[in-house]
Coordinates of C-alpha atoms in Angstrom, one line a residue:
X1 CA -3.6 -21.2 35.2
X2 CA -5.3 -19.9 32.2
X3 CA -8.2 -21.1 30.9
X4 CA -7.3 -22.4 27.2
X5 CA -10.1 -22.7 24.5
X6 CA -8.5 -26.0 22.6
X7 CA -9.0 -27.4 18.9
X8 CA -7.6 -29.8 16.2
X9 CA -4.8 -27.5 14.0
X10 CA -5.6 -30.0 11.4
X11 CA -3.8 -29.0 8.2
X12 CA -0.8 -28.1 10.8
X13 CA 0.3 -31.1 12.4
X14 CA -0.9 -33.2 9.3
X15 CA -3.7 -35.7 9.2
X16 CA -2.1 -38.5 10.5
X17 CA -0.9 -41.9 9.7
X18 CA -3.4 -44.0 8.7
X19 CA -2.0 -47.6 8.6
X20 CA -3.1 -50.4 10.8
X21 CA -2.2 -48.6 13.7
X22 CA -4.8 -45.9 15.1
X23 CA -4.3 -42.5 13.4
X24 CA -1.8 -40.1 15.2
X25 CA -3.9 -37.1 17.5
X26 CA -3.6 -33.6 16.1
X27 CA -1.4 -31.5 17.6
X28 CA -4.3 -28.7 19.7
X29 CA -3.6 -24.5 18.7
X30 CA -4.0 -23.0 21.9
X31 CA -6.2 -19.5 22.7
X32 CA -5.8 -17.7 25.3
X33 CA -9.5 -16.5 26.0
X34 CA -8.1 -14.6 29.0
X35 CA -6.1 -12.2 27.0
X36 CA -8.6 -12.3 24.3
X37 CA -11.1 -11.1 26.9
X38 CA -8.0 -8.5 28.0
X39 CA -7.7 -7.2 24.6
X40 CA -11.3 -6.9 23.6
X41 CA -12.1 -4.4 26.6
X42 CA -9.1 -2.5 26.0
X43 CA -9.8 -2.0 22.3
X44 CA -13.8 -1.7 22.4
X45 CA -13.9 0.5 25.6
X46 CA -10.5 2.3 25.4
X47 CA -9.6 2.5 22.0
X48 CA -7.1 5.7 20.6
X49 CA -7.4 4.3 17.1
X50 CA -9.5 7.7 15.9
X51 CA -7.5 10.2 17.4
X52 CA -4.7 8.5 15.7
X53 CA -5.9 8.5 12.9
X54 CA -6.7 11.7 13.7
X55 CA -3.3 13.5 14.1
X56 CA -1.8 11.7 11.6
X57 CA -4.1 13.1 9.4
X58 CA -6.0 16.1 9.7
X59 CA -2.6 17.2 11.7
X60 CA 0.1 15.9 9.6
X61 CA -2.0 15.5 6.3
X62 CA -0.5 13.7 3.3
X63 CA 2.8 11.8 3.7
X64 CA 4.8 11.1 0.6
X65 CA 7.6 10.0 0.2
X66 CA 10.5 11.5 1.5
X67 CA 8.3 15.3 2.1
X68 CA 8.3 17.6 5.0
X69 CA 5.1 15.9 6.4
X70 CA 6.6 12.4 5.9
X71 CA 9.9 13.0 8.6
X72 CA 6.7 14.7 10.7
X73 CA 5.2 11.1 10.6
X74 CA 8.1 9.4 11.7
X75 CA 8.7 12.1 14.4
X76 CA 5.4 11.9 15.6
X77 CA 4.8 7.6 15.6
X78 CA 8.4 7.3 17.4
X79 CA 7.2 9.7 20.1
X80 CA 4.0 7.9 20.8
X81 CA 6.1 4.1 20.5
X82 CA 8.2 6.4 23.4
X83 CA 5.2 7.5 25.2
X84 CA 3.4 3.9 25.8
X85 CA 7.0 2.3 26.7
X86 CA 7.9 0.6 23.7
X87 CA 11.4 -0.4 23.7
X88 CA 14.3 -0.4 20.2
X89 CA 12.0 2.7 18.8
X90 CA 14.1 4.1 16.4
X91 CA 14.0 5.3 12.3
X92 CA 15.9 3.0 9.8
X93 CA 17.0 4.3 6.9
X94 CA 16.3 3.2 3.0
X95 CA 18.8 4.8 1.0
X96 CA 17.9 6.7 -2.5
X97 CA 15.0 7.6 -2.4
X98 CA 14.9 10.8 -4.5
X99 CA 14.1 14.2 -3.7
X100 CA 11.7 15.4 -1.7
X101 CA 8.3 17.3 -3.2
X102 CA 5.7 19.2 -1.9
X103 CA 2.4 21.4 -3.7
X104 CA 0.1 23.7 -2.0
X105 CA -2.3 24.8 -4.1
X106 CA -3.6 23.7 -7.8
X107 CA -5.8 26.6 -9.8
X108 CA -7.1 25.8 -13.2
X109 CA -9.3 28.3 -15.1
X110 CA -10.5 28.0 -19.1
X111 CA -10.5 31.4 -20.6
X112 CA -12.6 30.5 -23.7
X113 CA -14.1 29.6 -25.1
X114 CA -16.0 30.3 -21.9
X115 CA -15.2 30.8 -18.3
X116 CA -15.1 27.6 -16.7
X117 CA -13.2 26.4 -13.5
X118 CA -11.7 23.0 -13.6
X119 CA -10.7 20.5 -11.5
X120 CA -7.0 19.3 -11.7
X121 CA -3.9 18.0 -9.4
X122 CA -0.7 17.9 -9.8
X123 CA 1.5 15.0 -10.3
X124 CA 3.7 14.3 -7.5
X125 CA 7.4 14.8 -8.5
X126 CA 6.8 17.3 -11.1
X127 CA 7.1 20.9 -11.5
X128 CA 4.9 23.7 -10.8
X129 CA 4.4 27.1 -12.7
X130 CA 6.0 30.7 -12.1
X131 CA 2.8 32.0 -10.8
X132 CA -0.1 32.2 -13.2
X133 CA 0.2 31.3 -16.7
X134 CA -1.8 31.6 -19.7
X135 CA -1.6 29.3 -23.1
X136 CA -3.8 27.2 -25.8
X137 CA -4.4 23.5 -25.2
X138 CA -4.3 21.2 -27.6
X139 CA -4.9 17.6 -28.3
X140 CA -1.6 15.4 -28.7
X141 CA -0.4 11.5 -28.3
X142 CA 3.0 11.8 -27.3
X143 CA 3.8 7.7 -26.3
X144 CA 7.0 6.7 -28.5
X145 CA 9.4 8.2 -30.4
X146 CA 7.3 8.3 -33.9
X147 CA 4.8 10.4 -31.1
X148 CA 7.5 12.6 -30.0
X149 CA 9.0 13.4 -34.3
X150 CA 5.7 14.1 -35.5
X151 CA 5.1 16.7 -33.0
X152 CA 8.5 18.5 -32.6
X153 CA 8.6 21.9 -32.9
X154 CA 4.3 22.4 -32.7
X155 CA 3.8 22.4 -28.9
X156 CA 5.5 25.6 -27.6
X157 CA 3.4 27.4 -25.2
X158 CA 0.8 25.1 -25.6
X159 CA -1.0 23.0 -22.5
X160 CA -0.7 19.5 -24.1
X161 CA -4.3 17.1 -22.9
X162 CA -2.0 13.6 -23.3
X163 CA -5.6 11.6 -23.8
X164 CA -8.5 11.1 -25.5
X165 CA -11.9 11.8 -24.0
X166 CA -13.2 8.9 -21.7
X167 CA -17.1 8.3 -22.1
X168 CA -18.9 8.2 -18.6
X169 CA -19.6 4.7 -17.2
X170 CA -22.4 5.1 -15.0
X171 CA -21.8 2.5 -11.5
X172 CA -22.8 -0.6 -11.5
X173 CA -22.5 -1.8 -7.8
X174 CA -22.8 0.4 -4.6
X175 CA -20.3 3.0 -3.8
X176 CA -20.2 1.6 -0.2
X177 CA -19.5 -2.5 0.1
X178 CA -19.8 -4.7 2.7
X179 CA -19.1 -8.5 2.1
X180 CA -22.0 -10.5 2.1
X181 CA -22.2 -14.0 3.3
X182 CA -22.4 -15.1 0.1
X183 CA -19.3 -13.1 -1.1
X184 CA -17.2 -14.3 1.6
X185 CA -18.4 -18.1 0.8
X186 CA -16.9 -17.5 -2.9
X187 CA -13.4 -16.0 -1.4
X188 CA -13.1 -19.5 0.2
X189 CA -12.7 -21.1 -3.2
X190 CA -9.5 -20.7 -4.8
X191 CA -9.4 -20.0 -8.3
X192 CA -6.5 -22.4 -10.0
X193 CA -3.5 -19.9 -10.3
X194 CA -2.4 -19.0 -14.3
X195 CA 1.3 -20.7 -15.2
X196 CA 3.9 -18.3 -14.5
X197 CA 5.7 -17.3 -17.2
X198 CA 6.4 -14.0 -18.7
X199 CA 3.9 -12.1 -21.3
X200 CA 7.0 -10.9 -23.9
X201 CA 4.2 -8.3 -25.3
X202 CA 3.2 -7.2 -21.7
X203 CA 7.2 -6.8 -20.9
X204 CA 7.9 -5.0 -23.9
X205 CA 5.1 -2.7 -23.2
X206 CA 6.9 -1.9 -19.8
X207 CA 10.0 -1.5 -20.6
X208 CA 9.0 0.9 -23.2
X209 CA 7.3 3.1 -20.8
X210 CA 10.3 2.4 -18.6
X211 CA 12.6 3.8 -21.4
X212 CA 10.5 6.3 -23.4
X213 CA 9.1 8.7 -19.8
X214 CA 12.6 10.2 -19.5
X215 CA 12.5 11.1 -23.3
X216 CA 9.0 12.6 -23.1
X217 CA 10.0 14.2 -20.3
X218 CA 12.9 15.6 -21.7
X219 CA 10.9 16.3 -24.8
X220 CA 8.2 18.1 -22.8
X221 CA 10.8 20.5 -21.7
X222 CA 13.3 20.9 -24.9
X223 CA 10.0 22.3 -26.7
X224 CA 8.9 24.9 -24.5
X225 CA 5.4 23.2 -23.6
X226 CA 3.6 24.4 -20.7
X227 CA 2.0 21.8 -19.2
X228 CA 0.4 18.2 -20.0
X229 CA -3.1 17.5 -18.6
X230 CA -4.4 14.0 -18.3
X231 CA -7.7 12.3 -17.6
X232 CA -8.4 11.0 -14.3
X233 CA -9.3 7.4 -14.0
X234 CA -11.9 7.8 -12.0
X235 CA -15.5 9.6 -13.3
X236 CA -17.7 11.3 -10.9
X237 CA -15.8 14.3 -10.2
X238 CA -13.0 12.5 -8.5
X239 CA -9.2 13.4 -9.0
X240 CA -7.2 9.9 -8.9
X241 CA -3.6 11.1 -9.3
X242 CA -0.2 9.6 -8.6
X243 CA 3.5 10.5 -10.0
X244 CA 5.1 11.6 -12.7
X245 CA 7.7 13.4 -13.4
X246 CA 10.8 12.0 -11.9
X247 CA 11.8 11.6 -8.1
X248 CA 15.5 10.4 -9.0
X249 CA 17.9 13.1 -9.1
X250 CA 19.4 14.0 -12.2
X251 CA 16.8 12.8 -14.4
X252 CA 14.4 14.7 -16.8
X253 CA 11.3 15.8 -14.4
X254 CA 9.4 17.3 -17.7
X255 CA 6.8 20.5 -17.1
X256 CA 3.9 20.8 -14.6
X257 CA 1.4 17.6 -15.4
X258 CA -1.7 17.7 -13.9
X259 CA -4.6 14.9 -13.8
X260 CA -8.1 16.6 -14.6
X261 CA -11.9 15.3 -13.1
X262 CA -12.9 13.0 -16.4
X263 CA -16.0 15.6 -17.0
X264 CA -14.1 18.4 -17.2
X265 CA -11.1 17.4 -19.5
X266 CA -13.9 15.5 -21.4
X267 CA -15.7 18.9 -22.0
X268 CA -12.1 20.6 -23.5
X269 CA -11.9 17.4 -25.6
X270 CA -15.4 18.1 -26.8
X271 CA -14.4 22.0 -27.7
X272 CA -10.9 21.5 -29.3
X273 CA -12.8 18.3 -31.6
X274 CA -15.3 21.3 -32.4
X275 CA -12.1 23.3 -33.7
X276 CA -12.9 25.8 -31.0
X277 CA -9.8 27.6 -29.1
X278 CA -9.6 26.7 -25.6
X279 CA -7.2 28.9 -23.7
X280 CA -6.5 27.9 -20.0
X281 CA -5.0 29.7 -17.1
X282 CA -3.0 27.5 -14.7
X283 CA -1.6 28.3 -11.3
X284 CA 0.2 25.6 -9.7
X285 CA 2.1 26.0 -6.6
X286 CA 4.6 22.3 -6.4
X287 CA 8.7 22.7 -5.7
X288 CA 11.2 20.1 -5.5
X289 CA 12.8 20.5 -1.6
X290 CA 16.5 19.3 -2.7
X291 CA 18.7 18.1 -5.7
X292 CA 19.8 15.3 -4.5
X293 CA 18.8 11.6 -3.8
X294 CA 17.6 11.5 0.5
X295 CA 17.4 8.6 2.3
X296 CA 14.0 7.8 3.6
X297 CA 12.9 6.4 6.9
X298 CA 10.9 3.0 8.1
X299 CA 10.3 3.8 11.9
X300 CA 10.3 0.8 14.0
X301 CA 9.5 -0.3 17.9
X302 CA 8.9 -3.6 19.8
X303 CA 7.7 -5.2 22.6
X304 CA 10.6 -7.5 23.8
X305 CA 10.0 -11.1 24.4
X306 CA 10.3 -12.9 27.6
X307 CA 10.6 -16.1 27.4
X308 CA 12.7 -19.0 25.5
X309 CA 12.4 -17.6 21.9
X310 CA 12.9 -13.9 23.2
X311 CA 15.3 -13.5 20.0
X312 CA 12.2 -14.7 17.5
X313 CA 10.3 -11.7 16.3
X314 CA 6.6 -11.4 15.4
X315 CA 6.7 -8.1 12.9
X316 CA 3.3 -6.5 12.2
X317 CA 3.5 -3.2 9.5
X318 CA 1.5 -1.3 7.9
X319 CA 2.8 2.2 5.3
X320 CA 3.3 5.6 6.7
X321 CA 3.9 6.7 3.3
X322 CA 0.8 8.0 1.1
X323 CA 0.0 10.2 -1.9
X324 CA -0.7 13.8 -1.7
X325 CA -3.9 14.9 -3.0
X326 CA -6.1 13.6 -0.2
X327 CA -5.0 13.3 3.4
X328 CA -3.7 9.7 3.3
X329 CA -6.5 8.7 5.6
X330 CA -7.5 4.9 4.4
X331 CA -4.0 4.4 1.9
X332 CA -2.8 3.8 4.7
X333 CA -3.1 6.2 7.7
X334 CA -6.0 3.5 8.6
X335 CA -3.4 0.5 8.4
X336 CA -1.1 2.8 10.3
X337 CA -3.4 3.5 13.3
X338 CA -4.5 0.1 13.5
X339 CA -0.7 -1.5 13.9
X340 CA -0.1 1.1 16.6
X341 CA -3.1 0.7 18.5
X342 CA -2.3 -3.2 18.3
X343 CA 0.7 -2.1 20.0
X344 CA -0.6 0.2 22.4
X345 CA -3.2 -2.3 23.6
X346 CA -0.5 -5.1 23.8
X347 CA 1.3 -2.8 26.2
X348 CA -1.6 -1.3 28.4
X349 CA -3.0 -5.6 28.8
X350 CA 0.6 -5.9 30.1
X351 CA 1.4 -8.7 27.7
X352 CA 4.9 -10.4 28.0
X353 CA 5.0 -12.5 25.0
X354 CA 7.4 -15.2 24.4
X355 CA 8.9 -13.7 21.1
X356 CA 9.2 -10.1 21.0
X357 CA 6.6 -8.3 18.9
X358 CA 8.0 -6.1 16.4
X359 CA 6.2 -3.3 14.6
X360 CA 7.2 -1.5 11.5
X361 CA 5.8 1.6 9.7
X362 CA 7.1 1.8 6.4
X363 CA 8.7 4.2 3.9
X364 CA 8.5 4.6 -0.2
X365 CA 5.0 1.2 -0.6
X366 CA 3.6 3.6 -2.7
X367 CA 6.9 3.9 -5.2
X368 CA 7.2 -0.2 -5.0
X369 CA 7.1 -1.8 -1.4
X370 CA 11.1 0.5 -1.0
X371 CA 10.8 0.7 2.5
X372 CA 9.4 -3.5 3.1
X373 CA 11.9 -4.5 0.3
X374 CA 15.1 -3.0 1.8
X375 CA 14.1 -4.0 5.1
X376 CA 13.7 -7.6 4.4
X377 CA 16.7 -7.9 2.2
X378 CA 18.8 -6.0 5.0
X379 CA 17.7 -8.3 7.9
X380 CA 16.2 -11.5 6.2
X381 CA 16.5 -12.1 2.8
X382 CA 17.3 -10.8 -0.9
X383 CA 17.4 -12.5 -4.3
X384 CA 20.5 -12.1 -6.2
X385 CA 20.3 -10.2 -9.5
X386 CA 18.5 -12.1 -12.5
X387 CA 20.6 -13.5 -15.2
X388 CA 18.4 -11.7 -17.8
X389 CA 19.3 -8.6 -18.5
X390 CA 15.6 -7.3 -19.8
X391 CA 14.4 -8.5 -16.0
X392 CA 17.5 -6.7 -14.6
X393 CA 15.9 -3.4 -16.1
X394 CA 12.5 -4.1 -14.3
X395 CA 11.8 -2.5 -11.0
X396 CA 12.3 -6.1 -8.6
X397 CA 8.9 -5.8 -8.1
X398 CA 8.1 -6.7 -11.6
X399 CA 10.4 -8.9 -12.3
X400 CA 9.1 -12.8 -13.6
X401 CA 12.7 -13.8 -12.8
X402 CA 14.9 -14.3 -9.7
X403 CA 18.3 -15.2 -8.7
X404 CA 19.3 -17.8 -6.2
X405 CA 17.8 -16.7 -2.6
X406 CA 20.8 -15.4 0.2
X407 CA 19.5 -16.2 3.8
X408 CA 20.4 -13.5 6.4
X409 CA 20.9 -14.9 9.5
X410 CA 17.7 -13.2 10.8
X411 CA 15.6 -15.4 8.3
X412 CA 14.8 -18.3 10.8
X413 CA 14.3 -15.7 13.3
X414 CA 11.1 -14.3 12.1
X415 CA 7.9 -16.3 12.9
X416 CA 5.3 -13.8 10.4
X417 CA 4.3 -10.7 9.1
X418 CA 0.8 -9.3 9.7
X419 CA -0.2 -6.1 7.1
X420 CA -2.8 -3.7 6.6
X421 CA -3.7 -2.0 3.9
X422 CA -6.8 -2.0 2.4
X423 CA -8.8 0.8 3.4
X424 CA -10.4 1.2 7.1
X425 CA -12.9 -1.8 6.6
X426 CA -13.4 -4.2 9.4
X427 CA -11.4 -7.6 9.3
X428 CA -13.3 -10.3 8.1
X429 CA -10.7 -13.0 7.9
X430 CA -7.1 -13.4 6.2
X431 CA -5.2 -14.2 3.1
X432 CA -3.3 -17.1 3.9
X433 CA -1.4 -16.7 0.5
X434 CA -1.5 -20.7 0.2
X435 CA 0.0 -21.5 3.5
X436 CA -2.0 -24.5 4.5
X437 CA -0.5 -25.5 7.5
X438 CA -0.7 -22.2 8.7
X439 CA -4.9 -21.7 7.7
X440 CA -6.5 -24.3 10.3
X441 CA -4.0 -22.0 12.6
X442 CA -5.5 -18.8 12.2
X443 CA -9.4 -20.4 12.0
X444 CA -9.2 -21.0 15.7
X445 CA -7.6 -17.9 16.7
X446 CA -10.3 -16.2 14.9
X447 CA -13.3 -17.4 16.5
X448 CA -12.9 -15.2 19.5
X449 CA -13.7 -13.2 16.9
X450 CA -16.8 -14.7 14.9
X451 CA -19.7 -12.5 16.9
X452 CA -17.7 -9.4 15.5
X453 CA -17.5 -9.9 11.9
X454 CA -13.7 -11.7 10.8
X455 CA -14.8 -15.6 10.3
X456 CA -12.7 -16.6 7.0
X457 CA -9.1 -18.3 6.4
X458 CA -8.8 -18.1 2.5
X459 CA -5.9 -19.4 0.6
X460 CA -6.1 -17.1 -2.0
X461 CA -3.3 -15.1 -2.6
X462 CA -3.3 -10.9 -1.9
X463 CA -0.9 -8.7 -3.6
X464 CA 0.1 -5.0 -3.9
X465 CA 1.1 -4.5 -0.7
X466 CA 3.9 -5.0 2.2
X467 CA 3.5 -8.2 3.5
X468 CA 4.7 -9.6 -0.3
X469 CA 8.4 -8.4 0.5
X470 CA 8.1 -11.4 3.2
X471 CA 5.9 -13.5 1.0
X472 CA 8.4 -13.4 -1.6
X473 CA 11.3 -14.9 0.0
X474 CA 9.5 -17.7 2.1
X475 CA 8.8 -15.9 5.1
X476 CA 5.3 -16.4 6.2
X477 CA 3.5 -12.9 5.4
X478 CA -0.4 -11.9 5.6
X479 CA -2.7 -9.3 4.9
X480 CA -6.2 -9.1 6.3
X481 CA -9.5 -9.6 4.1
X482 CA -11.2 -6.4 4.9
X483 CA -14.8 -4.9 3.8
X484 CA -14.1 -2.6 0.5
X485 CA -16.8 0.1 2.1
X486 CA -16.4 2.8 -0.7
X487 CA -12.1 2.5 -0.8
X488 CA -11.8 1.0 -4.5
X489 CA -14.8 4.0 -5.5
X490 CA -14.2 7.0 -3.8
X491 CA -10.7 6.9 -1.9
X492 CA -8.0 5.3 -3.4
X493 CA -5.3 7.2 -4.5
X494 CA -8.0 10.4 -4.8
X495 CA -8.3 13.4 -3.0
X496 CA -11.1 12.2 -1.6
X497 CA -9.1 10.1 1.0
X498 CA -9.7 12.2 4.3
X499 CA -10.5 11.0 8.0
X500 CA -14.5 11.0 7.0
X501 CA -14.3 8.0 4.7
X502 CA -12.8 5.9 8.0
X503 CA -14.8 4.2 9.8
X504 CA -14.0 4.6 13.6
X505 CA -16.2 0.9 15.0
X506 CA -14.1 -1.4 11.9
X507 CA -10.9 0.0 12.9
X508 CA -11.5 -0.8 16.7
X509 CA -12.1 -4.3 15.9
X510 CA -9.5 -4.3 13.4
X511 CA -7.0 -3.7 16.0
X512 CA -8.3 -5.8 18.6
X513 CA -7.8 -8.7 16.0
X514 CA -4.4 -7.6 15.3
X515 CA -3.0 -7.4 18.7
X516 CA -4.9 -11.1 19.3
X517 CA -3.0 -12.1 16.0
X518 CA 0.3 -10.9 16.8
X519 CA 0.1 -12.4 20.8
X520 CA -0.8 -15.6 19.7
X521 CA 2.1 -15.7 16.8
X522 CA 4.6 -14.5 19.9
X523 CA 3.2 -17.3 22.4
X524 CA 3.3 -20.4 20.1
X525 CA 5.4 -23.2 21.0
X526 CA 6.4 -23.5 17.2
X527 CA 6.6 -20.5 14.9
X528 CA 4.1 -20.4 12.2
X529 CA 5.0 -23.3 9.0
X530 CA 6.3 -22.1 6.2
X531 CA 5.0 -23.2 2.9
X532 CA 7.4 -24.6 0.1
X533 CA 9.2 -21.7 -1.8
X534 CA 8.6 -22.0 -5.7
X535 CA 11.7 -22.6 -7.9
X536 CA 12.9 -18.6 -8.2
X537 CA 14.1 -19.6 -11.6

């Protein structure tokens, strides 16, 4: 028999009845140290996290959404699910997803008033130039339709700089974090939660963004203009760039838009405000690869179960997906190595859980959580369409408003989700998003874990990412706390996000936690409590 480490689930089985009677025993959450033991050596001593990591990055390189490199991805993750016996590995698709981009090569040169080469990027899902090309810049708001009349018929041939010059904010806290004890005291408070109800400024603020970028973009191109430059977001030299453009066939896609290092755009603020003529030279090398909305994949494999809940599911995921300019490395080629080496080590132990132990890469997080969203509402569960036509408009993810929730008949199938996705900082505990009855849970399968860093069960709630596509409609879903090390200063969304901003010893322990987490979900008696779903109206 195994030896079991016991303790008092306390929140989970209640706290008893006090009455005259004597109060009823908790129910105990079992760990299996054995496995735990298992699972440390393989991960510690064996681990193929890094070259992983590795291949999907510095091999296969940036991943968006429905490119060349993403189907290399999901080519190259279903062949190693193959490889280490995996079973059900296939691709699922998620329909629409737009048309497939890819850019090679950005080159930005000012002319005059003096020779100076910047630092720019393209914005994914916009067009690039016929070779080199030469034109002024100038200065312009173009944000509503009052933007777009005052400027008609000024802007032809011109390179349009959308934004005003940024001063420089010198840091205020180290580029490269680690929680302190302190810190991860503070996450064990939870801050009381703001009423929620819609801001009617903040909505119509969205849906005229919504509504006018098809105009500019349309504008942009009806006028002849070149190209738009904006600032980065970032200072320090860094490039944080995203999409623009348009992915959806059909639609306006504008001209080439680049995002330029705050310095440099601020110093062709500084010239055209001294009425000096700033001519640029741009090279931009970007193509769309079809006209026509493509289907994108989630790629999927499991571990079957083996015993009386075999048809319950344990789902970890993590998104293959990432942006272009860097390699993809810690958004989320970090959460992406980590789920598969859980997997991997599960297999090599020789693990036969209970439930089977399902993992799932995603598609399209980075254009709204497309891949999670479709999956969930396919299989589990989907909110019918608001009544409010204004929340209709909104992407579902920022909607305030929901229908009445449809249960799938997978939706009592699914125990949890585990996620990962905040950079390739070690786990230091996990978001239980308000689940109490699940948090005394998860403390005692972490303290296996204690001597290497992941101690915490916070209820606070974590957004932005995967595991809220479960979260939404009641299923339990959680991401990881995780140190920040320099992925909210250096990496995110930049093209600084490369394989030598990972760090290899945080994403060995992150996967031995993972694989812990996702055995001790599959070998429950009960599947994790679900907390009470809010009224969706």
């Amino acid at each position: 028999m195994k030896h079991w480490l016991l303790a008092a689930a306390l929140l989970a089985a209640g706290l008893g009845c006090m009455g005259d009677a004597v109060a009823q025993p908790a129910v105990q959450e079992q760990v299996d140290l054995d496995m735990t033991a298992r699972i440390r050596q393989e991960a510690f001593q064996r681990s193929q996290v890094m070259a992983l990591l590795d291949h999907l990055t510095d091999v296969i390189g940036p991943r968006l959404t429905n490119s060349p490199a993403m189907a290399k991805a999901n080519q190259w993750a279903r062949a190693r699910f193959s490889e280490w016996g995996l079973a059900n590995v296939h691709d699922e698709a998620v329909e629409d997803l737009g048309c497939g981009w890819q850019f090679t090569h950005a080159d930005v040169q000012m002319l005059s008033p003096r020779a100076m080469p910047l630092h720019a990027l393209p914005k994914a899902w916009t067009p690039g130039t016929p070779g080199a090309i030469e034109g002024e810049a100038v200065q312009a708001k173009l944000e509503s339709d009052a933007d777009l009349a005052q400027w008609r018929g000024k802007l032809r041939g011109k390179i349009v700089f959308l934004d005003e010059a940024r001063p420089y904010k010198p840091g205020d806290k180290p580029d490269f974090q680690r929680y302190s004890a302190a810190e991860l005291e503070e996450l064990l408070t939870f801050p009381m939660p703001r009423a929620r109800t819609a801001d009617p400024q903040a909505l119509a603020r969205m849906r005229e963004r919504l509504v006018m970028a098809p105009r500019i973009n349309q504008f942009l191109s009806d006028e002849g203009v070149l190209a738009t430059v904006s600032i980065s977001s970032w200072d320090d030299g860094i490039v944080r760039v995203m999409g623009g453009g348009s992915r959806k066939a059909g639609e306006a896609v504008g001209v080439p838009a680049l995002v330029m290092a705050a310095e440099h755009y601020n110093t062709v603020v500084r010239a055209l405000q001294r009425k000096e003529p700033v001519r640029l030279r741009l090279d931009v090398d970007s193509r769309f690869l079809d006209d026509s909305n493509q289907p994108g994949y989630n790629t999927i494999a499991e571990l079957p179960g083996s015993g009386p809940h075999r048809n319950e599911v344990v789902m970890l995921g993590a998104h293959l997906d990432s942006w272009h300019a860097g390699a993809g490395a810690n958004d989320n080629g970090a959460g992406v190595a980590v789920m598969m080496e859980a997997m991997r080590i599960l297999k090599a132990v020789g693990a036969r859980p209970d439930r089977t132990i399902r993992v799932a890469l995603w598609t399209g997080e980075e254009q709204g959580l497309l891949g999670s969203q479709a999956y969930v509402a396919r299989h589990f569960a989907r909110f019918e369409e608001p009544d409010d036509p204004q929340q209709r408009a909104l992407p579902p993810f920022m909607r305030q408003q929901r229908g009445k929730l449809i249960k799938l008949p997978g939706y009592d199938k699914i125990s949890a989700y585990f996620n990962l996705d905040n950079g390739s900082g070690r786990i230091r505990g996990i978001y239980a998003q308000e689940n109490l009855a699940a948090a005394p849970i998860f403390a005692e399968w972490l303290k296996p874990w204690h001597d290497v860093g992941a101690t915490i069960v916070t209820q606070r709630n974590t957004g932005s990412t995967d595991h809220i596509s479960f979260d939404a409609v009641g299923i339990p879903g959680f991401q990881f706390v995780q140190d920040q090390l320099d992925y909210f200063s250096h990496v995110h969304h930049t093209e600084l996000d490369v394989q030598d901003h990972a760090v290899a010893d945080d994403l060995k322990q992150a996967a031995a936690i993972v694989a812990a987490f996702a055995y001790h979900a599959a070998m429950r008696p009960q599947p994790i409590p679900r907390k009470p779903m809010p009224d969706a109206r």
